[in-house]
Short mmCIF file of C-alpha atoms in Angstrom, two decimals:
data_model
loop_
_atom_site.label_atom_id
_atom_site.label_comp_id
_atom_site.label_asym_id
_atom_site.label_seq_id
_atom_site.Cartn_x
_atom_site.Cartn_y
_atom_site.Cartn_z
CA UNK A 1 3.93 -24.83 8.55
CA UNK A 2 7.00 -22.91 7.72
CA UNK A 3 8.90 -20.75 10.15
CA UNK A 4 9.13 -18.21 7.74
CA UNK A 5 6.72 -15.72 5.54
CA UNK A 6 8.09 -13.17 3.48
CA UNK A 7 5.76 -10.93 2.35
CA UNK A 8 6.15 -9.24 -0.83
CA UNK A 9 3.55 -6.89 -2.04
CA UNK A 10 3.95 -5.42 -5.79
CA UNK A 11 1.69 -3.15 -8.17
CA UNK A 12 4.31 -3.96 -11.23
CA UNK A 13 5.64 -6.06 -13.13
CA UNK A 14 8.84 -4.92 -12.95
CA UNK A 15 12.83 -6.12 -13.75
CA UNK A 16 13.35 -6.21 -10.46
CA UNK A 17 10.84 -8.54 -9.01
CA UNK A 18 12.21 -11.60 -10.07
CA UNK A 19 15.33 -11.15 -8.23
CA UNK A 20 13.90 -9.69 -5.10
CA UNK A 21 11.83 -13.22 -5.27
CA UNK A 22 14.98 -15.06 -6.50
CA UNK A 23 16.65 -13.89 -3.29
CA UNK A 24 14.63 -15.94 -1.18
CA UNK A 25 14.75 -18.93 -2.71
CA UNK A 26 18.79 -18.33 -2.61
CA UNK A 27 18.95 -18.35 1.26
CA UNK A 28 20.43 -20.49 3.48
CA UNK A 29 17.38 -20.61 5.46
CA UNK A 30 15.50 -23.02 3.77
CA UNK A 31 11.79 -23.27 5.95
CA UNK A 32 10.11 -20.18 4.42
CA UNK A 33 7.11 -19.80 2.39
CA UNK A 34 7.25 -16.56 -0.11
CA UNK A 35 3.58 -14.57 -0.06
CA UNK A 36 3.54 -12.19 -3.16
CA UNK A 37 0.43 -9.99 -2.69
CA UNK A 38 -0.15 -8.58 -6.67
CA UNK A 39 -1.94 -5.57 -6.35
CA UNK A 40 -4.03 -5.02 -8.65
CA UNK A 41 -1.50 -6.05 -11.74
CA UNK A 42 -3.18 -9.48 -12.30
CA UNK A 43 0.30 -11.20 -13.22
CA UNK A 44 0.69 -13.46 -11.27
CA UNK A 45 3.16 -15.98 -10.59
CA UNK A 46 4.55 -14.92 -13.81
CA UNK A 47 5.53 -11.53 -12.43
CA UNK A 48 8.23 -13.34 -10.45
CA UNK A 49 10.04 -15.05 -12.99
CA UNK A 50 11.56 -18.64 -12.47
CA UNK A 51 11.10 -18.10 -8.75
CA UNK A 52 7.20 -17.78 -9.31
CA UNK A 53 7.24 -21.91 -10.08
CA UNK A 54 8.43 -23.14 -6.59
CA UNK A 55 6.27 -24.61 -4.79
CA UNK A 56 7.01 -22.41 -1.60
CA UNK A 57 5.73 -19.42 -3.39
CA UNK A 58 1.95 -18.52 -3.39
CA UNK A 59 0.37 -15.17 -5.14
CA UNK A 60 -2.39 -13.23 -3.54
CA UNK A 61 -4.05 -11.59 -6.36
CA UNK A 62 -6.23 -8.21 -4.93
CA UNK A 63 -9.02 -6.23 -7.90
CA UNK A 64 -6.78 -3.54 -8.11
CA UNK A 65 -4.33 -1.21 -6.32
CA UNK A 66 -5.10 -0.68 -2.53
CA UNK A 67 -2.00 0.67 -1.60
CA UNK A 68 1.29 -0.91 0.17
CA UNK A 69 -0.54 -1.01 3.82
CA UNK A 70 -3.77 -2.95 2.20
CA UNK A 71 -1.54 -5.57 0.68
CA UNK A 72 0.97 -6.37 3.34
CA UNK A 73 -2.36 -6.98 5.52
CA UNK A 74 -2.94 -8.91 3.25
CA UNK A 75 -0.45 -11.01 2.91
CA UNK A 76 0.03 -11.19 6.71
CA UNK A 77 -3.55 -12.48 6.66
CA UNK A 78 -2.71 -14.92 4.41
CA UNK A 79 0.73 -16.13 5.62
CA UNK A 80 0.91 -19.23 7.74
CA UNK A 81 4.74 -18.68 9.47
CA UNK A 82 5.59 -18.07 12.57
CA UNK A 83 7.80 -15.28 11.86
CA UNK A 84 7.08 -12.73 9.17
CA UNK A 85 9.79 -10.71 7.23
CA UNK A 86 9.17 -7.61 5.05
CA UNK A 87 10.71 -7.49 1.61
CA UNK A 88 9.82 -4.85 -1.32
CA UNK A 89 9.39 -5.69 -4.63
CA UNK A 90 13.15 -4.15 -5.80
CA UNK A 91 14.96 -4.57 -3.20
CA UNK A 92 17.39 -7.99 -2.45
CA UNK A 93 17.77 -10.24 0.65
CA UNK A 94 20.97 -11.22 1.69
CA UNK A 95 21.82 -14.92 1.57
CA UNK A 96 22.01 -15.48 5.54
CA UNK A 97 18.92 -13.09 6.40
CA UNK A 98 16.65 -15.28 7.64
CA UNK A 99 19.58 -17.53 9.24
CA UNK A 100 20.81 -14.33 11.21
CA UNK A 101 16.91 -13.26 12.31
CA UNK A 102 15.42 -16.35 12.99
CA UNK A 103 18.45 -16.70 15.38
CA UNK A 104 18.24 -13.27 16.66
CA UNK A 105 14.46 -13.74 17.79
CA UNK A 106 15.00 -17.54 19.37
CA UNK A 107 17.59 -16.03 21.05
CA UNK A 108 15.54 -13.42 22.48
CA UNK A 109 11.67 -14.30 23.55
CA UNK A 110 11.21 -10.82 24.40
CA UNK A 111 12.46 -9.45 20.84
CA UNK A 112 9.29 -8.99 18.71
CA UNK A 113 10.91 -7.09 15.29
CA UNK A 114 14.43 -7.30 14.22
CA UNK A 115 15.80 -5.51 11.53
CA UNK A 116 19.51 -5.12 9.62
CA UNK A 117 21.89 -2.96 8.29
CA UNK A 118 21.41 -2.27 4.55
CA UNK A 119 23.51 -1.49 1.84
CA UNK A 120 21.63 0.86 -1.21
CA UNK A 121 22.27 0.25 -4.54
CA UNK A 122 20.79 1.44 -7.78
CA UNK A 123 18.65 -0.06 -10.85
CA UNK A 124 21.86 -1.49 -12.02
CA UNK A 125 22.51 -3.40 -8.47
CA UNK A 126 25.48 -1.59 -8.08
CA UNK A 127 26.48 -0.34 -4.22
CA UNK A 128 26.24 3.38 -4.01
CA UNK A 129 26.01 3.43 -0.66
CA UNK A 130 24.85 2.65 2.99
CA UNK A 131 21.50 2.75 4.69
CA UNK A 132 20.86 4.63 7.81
CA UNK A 133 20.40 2.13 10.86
CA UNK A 134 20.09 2.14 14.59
CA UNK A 135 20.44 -0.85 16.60
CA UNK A 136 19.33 -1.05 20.22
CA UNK A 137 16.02 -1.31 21.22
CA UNK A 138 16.12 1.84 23.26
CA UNK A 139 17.80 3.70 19.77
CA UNK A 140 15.05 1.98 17.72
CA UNK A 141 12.14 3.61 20.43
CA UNK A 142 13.96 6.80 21.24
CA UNK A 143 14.62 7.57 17.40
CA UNK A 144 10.71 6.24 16.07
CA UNK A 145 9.21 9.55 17.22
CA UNK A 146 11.53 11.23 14.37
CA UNK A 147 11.47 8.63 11.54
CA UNK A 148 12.46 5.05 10.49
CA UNK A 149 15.73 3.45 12.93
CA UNK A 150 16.55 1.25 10.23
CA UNK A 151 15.57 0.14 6.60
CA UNK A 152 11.61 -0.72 6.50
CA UNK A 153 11.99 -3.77 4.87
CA UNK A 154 15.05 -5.19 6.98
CA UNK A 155 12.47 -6.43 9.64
CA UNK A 156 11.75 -9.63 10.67
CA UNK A 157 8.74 -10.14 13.23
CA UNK A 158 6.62 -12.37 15.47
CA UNK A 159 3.53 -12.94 13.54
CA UNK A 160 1.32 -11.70 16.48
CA UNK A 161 3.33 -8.37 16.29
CA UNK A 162 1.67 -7.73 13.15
CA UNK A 163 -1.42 -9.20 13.57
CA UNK A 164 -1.83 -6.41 16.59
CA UNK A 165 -0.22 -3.92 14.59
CA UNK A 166 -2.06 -3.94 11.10
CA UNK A 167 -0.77 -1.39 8.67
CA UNK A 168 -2.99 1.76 8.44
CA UNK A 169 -3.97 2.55 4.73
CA UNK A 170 -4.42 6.45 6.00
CA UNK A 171 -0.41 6.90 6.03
CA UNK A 172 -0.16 6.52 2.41
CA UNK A 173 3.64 6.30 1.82
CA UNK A 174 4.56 6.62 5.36
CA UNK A 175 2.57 3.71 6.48
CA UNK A 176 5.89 1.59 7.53
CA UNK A 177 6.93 4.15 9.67
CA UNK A 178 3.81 4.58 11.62
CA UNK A 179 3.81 0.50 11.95
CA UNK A 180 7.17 0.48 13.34
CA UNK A 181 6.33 3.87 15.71
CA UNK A 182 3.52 2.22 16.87
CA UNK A 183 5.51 -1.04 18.06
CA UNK A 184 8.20 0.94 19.20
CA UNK A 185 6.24 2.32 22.12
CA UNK A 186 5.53 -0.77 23.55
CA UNK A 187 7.30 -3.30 21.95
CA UNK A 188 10.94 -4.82 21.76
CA UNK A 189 12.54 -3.77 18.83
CA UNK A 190 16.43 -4.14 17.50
CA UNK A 191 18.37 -4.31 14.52
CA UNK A 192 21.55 -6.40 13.47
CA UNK A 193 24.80 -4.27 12.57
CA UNK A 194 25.65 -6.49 9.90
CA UNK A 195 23.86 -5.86 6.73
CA UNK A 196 21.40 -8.76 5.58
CA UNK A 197 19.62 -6.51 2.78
CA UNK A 198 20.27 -4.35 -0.28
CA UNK A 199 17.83 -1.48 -0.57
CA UNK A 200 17.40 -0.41 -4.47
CA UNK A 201 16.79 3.46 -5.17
CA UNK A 202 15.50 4.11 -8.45
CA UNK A 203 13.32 6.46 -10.19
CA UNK A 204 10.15 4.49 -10.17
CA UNK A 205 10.20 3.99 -6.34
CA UNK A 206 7.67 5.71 -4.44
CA UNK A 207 9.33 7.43 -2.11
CA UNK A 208 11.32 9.42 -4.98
CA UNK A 209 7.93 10.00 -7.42
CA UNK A 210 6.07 11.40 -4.17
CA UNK A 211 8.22 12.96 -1.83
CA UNK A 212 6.04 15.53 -0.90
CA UNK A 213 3.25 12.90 0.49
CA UNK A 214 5.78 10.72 2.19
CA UNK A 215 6.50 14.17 4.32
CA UNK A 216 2.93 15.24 4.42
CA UNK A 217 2.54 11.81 6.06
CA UNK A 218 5.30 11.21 8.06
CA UNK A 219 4.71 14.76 9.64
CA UNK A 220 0.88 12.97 10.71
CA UNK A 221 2.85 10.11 12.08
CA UNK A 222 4.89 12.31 14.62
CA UNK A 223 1.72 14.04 15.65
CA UNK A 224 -0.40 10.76 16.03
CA UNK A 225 2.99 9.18 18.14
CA UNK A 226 3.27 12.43 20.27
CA UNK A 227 -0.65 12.22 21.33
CA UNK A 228 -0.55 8.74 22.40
CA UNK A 229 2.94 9.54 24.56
CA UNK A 230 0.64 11.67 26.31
CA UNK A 231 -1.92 9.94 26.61
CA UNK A 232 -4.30 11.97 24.16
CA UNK A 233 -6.06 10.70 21.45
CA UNK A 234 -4.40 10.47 18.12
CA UNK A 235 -7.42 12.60 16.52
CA UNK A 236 -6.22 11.74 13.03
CA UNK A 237 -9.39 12.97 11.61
CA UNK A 238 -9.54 16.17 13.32
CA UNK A 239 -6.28 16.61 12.06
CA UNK A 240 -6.74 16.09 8.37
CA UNK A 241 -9.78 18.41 8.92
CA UNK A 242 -7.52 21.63 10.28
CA UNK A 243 -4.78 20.37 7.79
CA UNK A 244 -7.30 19.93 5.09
CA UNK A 245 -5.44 22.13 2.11
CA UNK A 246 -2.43 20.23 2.61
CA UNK A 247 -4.17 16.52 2.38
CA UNK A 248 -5.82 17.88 -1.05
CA UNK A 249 -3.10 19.43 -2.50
CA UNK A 250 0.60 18.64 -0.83
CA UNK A 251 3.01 21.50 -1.72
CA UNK A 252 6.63 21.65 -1.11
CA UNK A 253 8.23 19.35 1.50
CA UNK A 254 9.14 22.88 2.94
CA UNK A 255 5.84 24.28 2.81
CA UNK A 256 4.19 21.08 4.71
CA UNK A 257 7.42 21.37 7.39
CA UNK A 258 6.59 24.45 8.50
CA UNK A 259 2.72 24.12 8.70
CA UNK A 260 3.30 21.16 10.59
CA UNK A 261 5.73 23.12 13.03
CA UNK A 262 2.94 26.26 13.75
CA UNK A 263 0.37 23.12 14.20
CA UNK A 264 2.93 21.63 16.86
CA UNK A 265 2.85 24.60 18.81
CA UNK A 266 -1.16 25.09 18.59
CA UNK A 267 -1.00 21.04 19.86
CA UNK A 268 1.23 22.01 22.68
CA UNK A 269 4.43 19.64 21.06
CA UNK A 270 7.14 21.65 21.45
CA UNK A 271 9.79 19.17 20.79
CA UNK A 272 7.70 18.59 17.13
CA UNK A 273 7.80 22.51 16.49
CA UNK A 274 11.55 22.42 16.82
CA UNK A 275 11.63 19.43 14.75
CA UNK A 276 9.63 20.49 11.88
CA UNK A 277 11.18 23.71 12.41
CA UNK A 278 15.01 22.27 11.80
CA UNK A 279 13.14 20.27 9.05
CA UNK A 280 11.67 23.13 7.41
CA UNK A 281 15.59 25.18 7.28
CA UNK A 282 16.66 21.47 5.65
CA UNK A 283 13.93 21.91 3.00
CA UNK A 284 14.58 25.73 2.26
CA UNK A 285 17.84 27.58 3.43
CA UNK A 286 16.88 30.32 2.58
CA UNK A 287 17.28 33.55 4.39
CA UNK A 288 13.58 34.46 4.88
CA UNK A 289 13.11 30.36 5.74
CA UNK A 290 15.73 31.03 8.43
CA UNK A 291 14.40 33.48 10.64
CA UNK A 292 10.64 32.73 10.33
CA UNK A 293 12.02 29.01 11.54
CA UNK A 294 13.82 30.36 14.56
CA UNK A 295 11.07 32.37 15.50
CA UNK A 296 9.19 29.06 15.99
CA UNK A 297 11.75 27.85 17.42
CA UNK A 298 11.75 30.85 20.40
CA UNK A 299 7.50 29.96 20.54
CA UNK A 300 8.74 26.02 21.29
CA UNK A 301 11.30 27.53 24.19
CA UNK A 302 8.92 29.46 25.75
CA UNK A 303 6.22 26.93 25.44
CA UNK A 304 8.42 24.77 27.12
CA UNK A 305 11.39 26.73 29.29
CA UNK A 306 12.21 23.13 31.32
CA UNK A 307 13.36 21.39 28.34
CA UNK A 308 15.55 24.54 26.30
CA UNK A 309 18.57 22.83 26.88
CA UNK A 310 17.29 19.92 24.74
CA UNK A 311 15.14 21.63 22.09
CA UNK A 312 18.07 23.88 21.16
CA UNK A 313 20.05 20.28 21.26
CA UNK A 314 17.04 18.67 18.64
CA UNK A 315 16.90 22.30 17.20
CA UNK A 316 20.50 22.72 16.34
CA UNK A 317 22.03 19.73 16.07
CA UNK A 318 18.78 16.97 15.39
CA UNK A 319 17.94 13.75 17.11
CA UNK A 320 20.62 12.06 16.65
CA UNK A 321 22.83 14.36 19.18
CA UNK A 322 20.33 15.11 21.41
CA UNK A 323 19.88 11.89 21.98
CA UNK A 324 23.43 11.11 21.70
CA UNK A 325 22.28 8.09 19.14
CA UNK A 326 24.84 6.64 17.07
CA UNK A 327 24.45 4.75 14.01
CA UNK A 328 25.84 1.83 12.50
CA UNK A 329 29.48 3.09 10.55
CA UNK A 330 29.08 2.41 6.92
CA UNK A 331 32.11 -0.78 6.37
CA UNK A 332 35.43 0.10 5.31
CA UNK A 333 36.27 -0.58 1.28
#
């Protein structure tokens, strides 16, 4: 059995593909086994170009297009490594990834995920800049109730991790995030400084077509993680239910930040209603935006007078500071 399954879900056939697969077949890791999980395309092998004739490389071919949490189920169900690592469709593995992981988790027996720093580049390949990434296991928990800690598909992971952890197709476009939240809370989770991926932003990506789900979604994910802090059921279903207009219809990123703020408050999750407050400012400077943002703001203070020093902190300033988080430095030229 190999050590190692990448997982690679897809929904296109796309230029990019065949390197993403080619860049597994370049490492210097060489026990890996490459699961492509074609959703819904019905390429094929062919999809991955000259990579899609080794013999280490196997398709999973689904009817049609369940969605990026369906097929990396999927292919977890169908992977036979003891580790499994996450790789999209357009983005590139670094030649010593596995190396560097594999190494990472044998090190560690109580490490269950480990992710890297990332570069970005663009359709061309060329750099354009640096990921966002957070490397302890205590940054990776503390910053999971905001958003990602590092790249999504940087991590490498114990196989029962995600067999205990199966993505949820509910959090279309966010569905990473709520895996990684999820093993946050309980789980072991780092990321290497030194970057072992290249993350490709272009215009057919999914996260720049639908921006206004991945927030819609993401904003569900802070909710569900703040319940289960305390204890309370997630209630994702009552949720949708109040929230209803905005699961039919998403409107502006803006719009969705501040009806997730006044829902905070009615939740009693004032540290959320500061959040999506600060989020909502981000998403629309404007005057008017301003004012009816602090004024949610003062509900979240009063709702909570123990913790003002800290929501004006998360308020103010964001996460990172309150937290006093600091991310990987982007490498000198």
């Amino acid at each position: 059995m190999p050590t190692v399954s990448v997982i690679v879900p897809f929904h296109r056939a796309t230029p990019f593909l065949p390197i993403a697969a080619q860049s597994v077949l370049d490492q210097s890791f060489g026990d890996w086994e490459l699961v492509a999980v074609d959703n819904g395309t019905g390429a094929g092998c062919d999809a991955l170009g000259p990579a899609g004739r080794d013999d280490r490389v196997r398709v999973v071919s689904l009817p049609r297009n369940f969605g990026a949490a369906v097929a990396r189920n999927a292919g977890v169900a169908a992977a036979r490594g003891e580790f499994i690592a996450l790789l999209d469709y357009d983005d590139v593995a670094w030649t010593h990834r596995f190396t560097r992981q594999v190494a990472a988790l044998r090190a560690d027996p109580t490490l269950d995920l480990v992710g890297s720093h990332a570069d970005t580049i663009d359709q061309t390949g060329r750099r354009v800049g640096w990921q966002f990434t957070l490397t302890s296991p205590s940054a990776q928990k503390t910053f999971s109730r905001y958003s990602m800690p590092a790249t999504a598909p940087s991590y490498t992971g114990r196989r029962a991790v995600f067999e205990r952890h199966p993505y949820r197709p509910e959090f279309e476009l966010a569905e990473d995030f709520d895996f990684l939240a999820r093993v946050t809370e309980h789980g072991h989770v780092a990321a290497l400084p030194e970057p072992l991926l290249s993350y490709r932003v272009h215009s057919g990506q999914g996260t720049q077509q639908f921006e206004a789900k991945q927030s819609l979604h993401a904003a569900l994910v802070r909710v569900a993680g703040a319940r289960r802090r305390l204890k309370r059921p997630e209630q994702l279903a009552e949720s949708r239910e109040v929230l209803r207009s905005l699961f039919e219809a998403p409107p502006s990123p803006a719009e969705i930040y501040r009806e997730f703020a006044l829902f905070s408050l009615r939740e009693g999750l004032p540290e959320l209603a500061s959040y999506h407050a600060r989020k909502w400012i981000a998403a629309d400077p404007r005057a008017g935006t301003v004012v009816r943002a602090l004024r949610t703001h003062w509900r979240a203070l009063v709702a909570e007078p123990r913790a003002v020093v800290f929501l004006n902190r998360l308020f103010w300033s964001g996460p990172l500071r309150a937290h006093g988080l600091r991310p990987v430095a982007a490498p000198s030229a």
